[in-house]
PDB file of N, CA and C and ligand atoms in Angstrom:
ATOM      1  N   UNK A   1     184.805-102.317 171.823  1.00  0.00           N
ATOM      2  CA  UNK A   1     184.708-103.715 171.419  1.00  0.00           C
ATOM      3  C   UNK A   1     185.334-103.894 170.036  1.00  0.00           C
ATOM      4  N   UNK A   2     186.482-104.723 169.943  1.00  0.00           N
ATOM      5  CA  UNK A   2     186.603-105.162 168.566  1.00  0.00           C
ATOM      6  C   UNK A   2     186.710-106.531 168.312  1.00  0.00           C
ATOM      7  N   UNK A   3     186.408-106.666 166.703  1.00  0.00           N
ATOM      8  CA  UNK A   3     185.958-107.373 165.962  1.00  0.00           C
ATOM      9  C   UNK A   3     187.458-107.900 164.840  1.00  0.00           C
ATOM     10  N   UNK A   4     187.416-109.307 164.469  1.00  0.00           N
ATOM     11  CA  UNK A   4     188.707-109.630 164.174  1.00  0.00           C
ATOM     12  C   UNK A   4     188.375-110.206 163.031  1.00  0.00           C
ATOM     13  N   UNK A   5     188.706-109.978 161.433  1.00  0.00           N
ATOM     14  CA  UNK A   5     188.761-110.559 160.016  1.00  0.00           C
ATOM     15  C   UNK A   5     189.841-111.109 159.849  1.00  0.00           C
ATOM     16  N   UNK A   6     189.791-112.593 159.160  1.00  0.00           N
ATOM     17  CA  UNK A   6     191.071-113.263 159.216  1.00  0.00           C
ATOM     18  C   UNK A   6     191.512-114.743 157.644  1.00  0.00           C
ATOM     19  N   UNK A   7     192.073-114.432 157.203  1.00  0.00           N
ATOM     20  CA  UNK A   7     192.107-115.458 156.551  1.00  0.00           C
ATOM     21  C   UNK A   7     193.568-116.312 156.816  1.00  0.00           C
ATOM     22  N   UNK A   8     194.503-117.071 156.228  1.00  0.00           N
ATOM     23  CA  UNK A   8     195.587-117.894 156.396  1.00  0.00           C
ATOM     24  C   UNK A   8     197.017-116.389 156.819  1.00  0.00           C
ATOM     25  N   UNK A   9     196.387-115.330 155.822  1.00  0.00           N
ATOM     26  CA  UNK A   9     198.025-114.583 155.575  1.00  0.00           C
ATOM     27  C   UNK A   9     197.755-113.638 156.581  1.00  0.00           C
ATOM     28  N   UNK A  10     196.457-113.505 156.985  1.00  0.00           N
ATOM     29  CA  UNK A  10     196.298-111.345 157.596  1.00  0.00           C
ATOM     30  C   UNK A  10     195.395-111.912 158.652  1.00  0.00           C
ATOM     31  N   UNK A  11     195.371-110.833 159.681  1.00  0.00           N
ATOM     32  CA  UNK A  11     193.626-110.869 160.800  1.00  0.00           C
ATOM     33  C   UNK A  11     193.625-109.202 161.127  1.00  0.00           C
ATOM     34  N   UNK A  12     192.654-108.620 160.159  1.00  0.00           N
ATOM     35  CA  UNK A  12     192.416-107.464 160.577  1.00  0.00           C
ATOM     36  C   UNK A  12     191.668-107.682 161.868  1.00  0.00           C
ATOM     37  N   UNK A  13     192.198-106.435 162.672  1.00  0.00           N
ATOM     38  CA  UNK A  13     191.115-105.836 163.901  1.00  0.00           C
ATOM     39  C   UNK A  13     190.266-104.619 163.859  1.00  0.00           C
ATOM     40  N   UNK A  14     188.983-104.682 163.821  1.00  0.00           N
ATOM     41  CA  UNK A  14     188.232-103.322 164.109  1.00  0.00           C
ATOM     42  C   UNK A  14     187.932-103.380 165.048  1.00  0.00           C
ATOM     43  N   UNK A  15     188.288-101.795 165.782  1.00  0.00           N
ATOM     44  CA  UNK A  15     187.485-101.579 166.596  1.00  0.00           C
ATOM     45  C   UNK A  15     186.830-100.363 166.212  1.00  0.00           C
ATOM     46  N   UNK A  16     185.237-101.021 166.361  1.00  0.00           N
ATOM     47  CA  UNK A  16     183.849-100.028 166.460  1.00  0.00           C
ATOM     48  C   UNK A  16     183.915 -98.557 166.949  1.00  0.00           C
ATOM     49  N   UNK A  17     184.626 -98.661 168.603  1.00  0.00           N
ATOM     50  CA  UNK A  17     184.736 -97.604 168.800  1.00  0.00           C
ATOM     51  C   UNK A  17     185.451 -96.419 168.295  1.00  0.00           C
ATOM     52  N   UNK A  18     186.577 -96.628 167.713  1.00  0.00           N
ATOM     53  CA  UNK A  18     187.437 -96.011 167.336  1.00  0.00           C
ATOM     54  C   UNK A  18     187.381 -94.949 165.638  1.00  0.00           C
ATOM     55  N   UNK A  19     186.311 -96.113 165.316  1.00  0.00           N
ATOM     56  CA  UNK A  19     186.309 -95.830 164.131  1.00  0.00           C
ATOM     57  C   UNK A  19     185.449 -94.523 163.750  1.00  0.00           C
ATOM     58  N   UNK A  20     185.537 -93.921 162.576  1.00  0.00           N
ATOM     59  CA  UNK A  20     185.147 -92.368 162.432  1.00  0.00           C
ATOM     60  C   UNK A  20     184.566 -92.178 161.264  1.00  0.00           C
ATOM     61  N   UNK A  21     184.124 -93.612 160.844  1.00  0.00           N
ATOM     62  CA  UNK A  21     183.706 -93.936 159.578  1.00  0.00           C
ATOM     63  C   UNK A  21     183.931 -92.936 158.471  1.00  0.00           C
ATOM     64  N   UNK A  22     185.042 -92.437 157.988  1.00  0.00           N
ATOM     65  CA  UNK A  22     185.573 -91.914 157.200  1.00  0.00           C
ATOM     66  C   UNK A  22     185.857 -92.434 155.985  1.00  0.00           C
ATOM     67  N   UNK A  23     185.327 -93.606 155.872  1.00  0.00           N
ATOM     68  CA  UNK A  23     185.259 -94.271 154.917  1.00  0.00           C
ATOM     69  C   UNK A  23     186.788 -94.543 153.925  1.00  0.00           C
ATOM     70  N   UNK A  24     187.879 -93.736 154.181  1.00  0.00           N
ATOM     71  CA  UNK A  24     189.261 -93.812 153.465  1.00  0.00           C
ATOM     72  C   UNK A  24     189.387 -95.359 153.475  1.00  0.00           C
ATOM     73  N   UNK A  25     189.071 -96.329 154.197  1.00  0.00           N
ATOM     74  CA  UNK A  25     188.958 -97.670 153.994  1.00  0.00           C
ATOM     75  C   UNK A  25     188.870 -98.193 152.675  1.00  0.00           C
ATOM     76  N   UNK A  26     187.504 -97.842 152.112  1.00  0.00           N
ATOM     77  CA  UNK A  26     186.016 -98.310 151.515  1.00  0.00           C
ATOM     78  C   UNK A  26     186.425 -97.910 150.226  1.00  0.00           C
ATOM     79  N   UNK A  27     186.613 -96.399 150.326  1.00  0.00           N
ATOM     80  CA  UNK A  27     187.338 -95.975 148.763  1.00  0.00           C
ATOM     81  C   UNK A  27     188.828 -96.702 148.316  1.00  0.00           C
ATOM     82  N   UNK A  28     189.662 -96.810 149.370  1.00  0.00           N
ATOM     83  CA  UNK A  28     190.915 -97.190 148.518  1.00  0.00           C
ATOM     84  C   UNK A  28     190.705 -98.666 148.344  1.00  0.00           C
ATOM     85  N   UNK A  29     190.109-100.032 148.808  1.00  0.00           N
ATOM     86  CA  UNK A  29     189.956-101.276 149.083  1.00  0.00           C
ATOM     87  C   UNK A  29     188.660-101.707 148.962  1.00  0.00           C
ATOM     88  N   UNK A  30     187.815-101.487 147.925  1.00  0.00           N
ATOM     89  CA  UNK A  30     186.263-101.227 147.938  1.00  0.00           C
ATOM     90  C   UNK A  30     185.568-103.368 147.829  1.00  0.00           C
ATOM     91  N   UNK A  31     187.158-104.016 147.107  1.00  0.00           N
ATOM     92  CA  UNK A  31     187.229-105.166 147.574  1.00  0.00           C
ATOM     93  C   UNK A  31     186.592-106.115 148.946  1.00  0.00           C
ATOM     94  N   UNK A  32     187.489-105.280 149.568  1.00  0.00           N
ATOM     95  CA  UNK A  32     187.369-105.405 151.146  1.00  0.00           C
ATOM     96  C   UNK A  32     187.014-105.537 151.774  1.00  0.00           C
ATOM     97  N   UNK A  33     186.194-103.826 152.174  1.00  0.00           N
ATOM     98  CA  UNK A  33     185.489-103.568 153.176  1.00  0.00           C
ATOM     99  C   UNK A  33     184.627-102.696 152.450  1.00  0.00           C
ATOM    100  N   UNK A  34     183.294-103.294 153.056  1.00  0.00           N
ATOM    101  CA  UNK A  34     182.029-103.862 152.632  1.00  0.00           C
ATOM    102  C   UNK A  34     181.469-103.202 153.659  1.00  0.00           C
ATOM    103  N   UNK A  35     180.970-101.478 154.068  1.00  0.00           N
ATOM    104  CA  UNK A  35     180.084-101.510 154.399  1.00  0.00           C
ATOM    105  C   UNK A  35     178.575-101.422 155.057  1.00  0.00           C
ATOM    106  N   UNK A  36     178.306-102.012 153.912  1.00  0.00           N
ATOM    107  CA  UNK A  36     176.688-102.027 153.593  1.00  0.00           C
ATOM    108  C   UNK A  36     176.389-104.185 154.120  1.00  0.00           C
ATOM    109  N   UNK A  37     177.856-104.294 153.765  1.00  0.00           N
ATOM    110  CA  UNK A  37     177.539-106.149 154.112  1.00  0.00           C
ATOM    111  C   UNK A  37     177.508-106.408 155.694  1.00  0.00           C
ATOM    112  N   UNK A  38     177.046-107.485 156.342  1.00  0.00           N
ATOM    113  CA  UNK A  38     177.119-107.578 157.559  1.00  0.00           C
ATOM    114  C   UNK A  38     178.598-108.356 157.769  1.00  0.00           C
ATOM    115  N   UNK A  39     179.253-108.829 157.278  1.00  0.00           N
ATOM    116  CA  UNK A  39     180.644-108.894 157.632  1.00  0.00           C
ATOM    117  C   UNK A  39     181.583-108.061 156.510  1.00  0.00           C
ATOM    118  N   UNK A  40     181.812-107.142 157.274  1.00  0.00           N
ATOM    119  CA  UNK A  40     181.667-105.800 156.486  1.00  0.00           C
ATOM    120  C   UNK A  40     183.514-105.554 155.951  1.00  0.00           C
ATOM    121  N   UNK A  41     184.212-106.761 156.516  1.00  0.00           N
ATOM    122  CA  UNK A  41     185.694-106.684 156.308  1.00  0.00           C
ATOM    123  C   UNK A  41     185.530-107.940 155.693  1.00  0.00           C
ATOM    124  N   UNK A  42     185.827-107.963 154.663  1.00  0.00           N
ATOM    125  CA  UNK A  42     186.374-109.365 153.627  1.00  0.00           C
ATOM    126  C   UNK A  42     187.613-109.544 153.507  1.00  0.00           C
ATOM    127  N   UNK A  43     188.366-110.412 154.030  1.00  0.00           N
ATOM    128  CA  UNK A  43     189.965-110.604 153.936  1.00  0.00           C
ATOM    129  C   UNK A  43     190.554-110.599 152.574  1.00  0.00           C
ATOM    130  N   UNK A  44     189.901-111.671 151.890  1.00  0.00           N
ATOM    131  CA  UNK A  44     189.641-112.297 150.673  1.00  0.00           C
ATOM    132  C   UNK A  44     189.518-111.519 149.543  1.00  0.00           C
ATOM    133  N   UNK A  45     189.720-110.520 149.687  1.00  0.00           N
ATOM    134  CA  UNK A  45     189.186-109.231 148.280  1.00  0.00           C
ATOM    135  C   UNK A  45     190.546-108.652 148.044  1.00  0.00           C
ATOM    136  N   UNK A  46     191.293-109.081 148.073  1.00  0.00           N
ATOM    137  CA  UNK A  46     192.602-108.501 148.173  1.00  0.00           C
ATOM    138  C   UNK A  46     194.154-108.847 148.850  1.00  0.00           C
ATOM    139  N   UNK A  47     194.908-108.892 148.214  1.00  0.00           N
ATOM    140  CA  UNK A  47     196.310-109.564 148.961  1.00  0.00           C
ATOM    141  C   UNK A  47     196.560-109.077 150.405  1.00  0.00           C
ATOM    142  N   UNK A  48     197.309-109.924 150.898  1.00  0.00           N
ATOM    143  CA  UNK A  48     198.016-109.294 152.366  1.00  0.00           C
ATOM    144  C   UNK A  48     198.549-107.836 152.074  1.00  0.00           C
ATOM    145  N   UNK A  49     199.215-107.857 151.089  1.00  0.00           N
ATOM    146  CA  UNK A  49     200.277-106.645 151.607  1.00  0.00           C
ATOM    147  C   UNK A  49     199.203-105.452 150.916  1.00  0.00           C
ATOM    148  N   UNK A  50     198.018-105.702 150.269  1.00  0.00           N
ATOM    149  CA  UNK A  50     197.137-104.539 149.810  1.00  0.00           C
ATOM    150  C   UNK A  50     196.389-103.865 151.263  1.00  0.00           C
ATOM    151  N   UNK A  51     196.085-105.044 151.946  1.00  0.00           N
ATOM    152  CA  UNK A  51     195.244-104.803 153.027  1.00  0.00           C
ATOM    153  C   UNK A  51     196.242-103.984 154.362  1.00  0.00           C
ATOM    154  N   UNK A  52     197.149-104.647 154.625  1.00  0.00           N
ATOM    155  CA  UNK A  52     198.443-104.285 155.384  1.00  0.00           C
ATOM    156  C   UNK A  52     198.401-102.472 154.848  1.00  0.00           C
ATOM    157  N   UNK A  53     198.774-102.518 153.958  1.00  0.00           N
ATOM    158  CA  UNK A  53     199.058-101.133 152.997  1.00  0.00           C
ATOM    159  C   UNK A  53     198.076-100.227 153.649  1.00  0.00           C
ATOM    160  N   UNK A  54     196.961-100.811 153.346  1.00  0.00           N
ATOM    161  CA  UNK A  54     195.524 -99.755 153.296  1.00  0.00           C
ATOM    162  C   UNK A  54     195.005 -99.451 154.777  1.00  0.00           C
ATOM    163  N   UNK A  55     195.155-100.647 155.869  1.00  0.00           N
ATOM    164  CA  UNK A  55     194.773-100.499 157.177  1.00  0.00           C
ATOM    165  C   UNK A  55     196.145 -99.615 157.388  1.00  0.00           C
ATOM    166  N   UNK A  56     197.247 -99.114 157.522  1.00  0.00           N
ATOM    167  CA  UNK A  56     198.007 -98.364 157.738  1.00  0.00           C
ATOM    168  C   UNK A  56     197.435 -96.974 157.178  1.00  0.00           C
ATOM    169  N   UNK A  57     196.811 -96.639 156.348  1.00  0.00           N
ATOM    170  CA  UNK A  57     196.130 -95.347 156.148  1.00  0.00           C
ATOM    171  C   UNK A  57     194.666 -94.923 156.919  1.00  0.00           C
ATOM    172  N   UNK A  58     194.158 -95.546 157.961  1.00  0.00           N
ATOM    173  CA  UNK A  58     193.158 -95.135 158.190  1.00  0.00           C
ATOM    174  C   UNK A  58     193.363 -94.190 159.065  1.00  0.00           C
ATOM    175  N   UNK A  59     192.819 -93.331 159.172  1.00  0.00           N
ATOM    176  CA  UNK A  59     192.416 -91.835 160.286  1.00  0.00           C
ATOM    177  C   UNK A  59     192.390 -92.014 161.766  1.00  0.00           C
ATOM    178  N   UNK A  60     191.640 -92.880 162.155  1.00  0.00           N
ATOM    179  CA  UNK A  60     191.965 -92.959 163.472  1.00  0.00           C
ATOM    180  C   UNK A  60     192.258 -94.223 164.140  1.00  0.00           C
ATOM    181  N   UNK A  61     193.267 -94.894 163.448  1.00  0.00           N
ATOM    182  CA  UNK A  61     193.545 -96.557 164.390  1.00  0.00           C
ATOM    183  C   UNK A  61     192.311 -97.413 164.460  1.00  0.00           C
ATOM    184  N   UNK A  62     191.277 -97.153 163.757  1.00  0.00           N
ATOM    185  CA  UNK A  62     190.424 -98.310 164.306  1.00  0.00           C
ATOM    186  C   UNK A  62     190.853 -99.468 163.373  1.00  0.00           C
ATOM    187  N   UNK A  63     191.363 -99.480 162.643  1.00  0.00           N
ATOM    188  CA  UNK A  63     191.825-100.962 161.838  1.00  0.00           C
ATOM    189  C   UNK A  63     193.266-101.436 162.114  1.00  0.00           C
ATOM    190  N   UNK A  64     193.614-102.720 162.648  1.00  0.00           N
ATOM    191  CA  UNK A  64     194.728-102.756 162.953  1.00  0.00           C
ATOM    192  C   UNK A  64     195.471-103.960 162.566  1.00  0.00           C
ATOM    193  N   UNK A  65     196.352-104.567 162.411  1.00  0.00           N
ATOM    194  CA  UNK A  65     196.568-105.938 161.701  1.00  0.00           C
ATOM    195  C   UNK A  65     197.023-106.281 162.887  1.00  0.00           C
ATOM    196  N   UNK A  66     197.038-107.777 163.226  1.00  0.00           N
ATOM    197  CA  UNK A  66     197.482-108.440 164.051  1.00  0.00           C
ATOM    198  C   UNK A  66     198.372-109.510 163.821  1.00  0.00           C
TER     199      UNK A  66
HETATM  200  S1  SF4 B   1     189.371 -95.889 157.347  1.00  0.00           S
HETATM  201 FE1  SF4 B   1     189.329 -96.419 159.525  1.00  0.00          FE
HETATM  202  S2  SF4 B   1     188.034 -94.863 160.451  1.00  0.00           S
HETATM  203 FE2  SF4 B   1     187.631 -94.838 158.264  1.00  0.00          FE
HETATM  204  S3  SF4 B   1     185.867 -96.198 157.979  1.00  0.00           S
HETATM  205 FE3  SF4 B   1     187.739 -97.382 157.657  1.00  0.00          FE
HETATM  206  S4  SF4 B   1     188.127 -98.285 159.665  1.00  0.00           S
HETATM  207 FE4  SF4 B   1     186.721 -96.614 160.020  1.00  0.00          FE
END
């Protein structure tokens, strides 16, 4: 099942399953992604091309831009 964060410039996708909570997210974009918050991807904490940047480093595809 995934889950879609979105503001005017970006729409991240998580998917739950995929993810390996490795947290490489959390440390490089601590802006971001949030988490301990219940909407745990904040678009808003950071430019497009930071977020773009940073979902391209995660470990196993669970973050994906759309
Ligand atoms: S970097 Fe990817 S795998 Fe790691 S916590 Fe973030 S979304 Fe999940």
């Amino acid at each position: 099942m995934s889950t879609e964060y979105s503001n005017d410039e970006v729409t991240v996708v998580w998917d739950k399953t995929k993810c390996i909570h490795a947290a490489k997210c959390v440390k490089g974009l601590p802006n971001v992604f949030k988490p301990k918050e219940k909407r745990w991807i904040q678009v808003e904490g950071a430019s497009a091309q930071e977020i773009i940047d940073q979902v391209g480093k995660c470990p196993s595809g669970a973050i994906t831009i759309k």
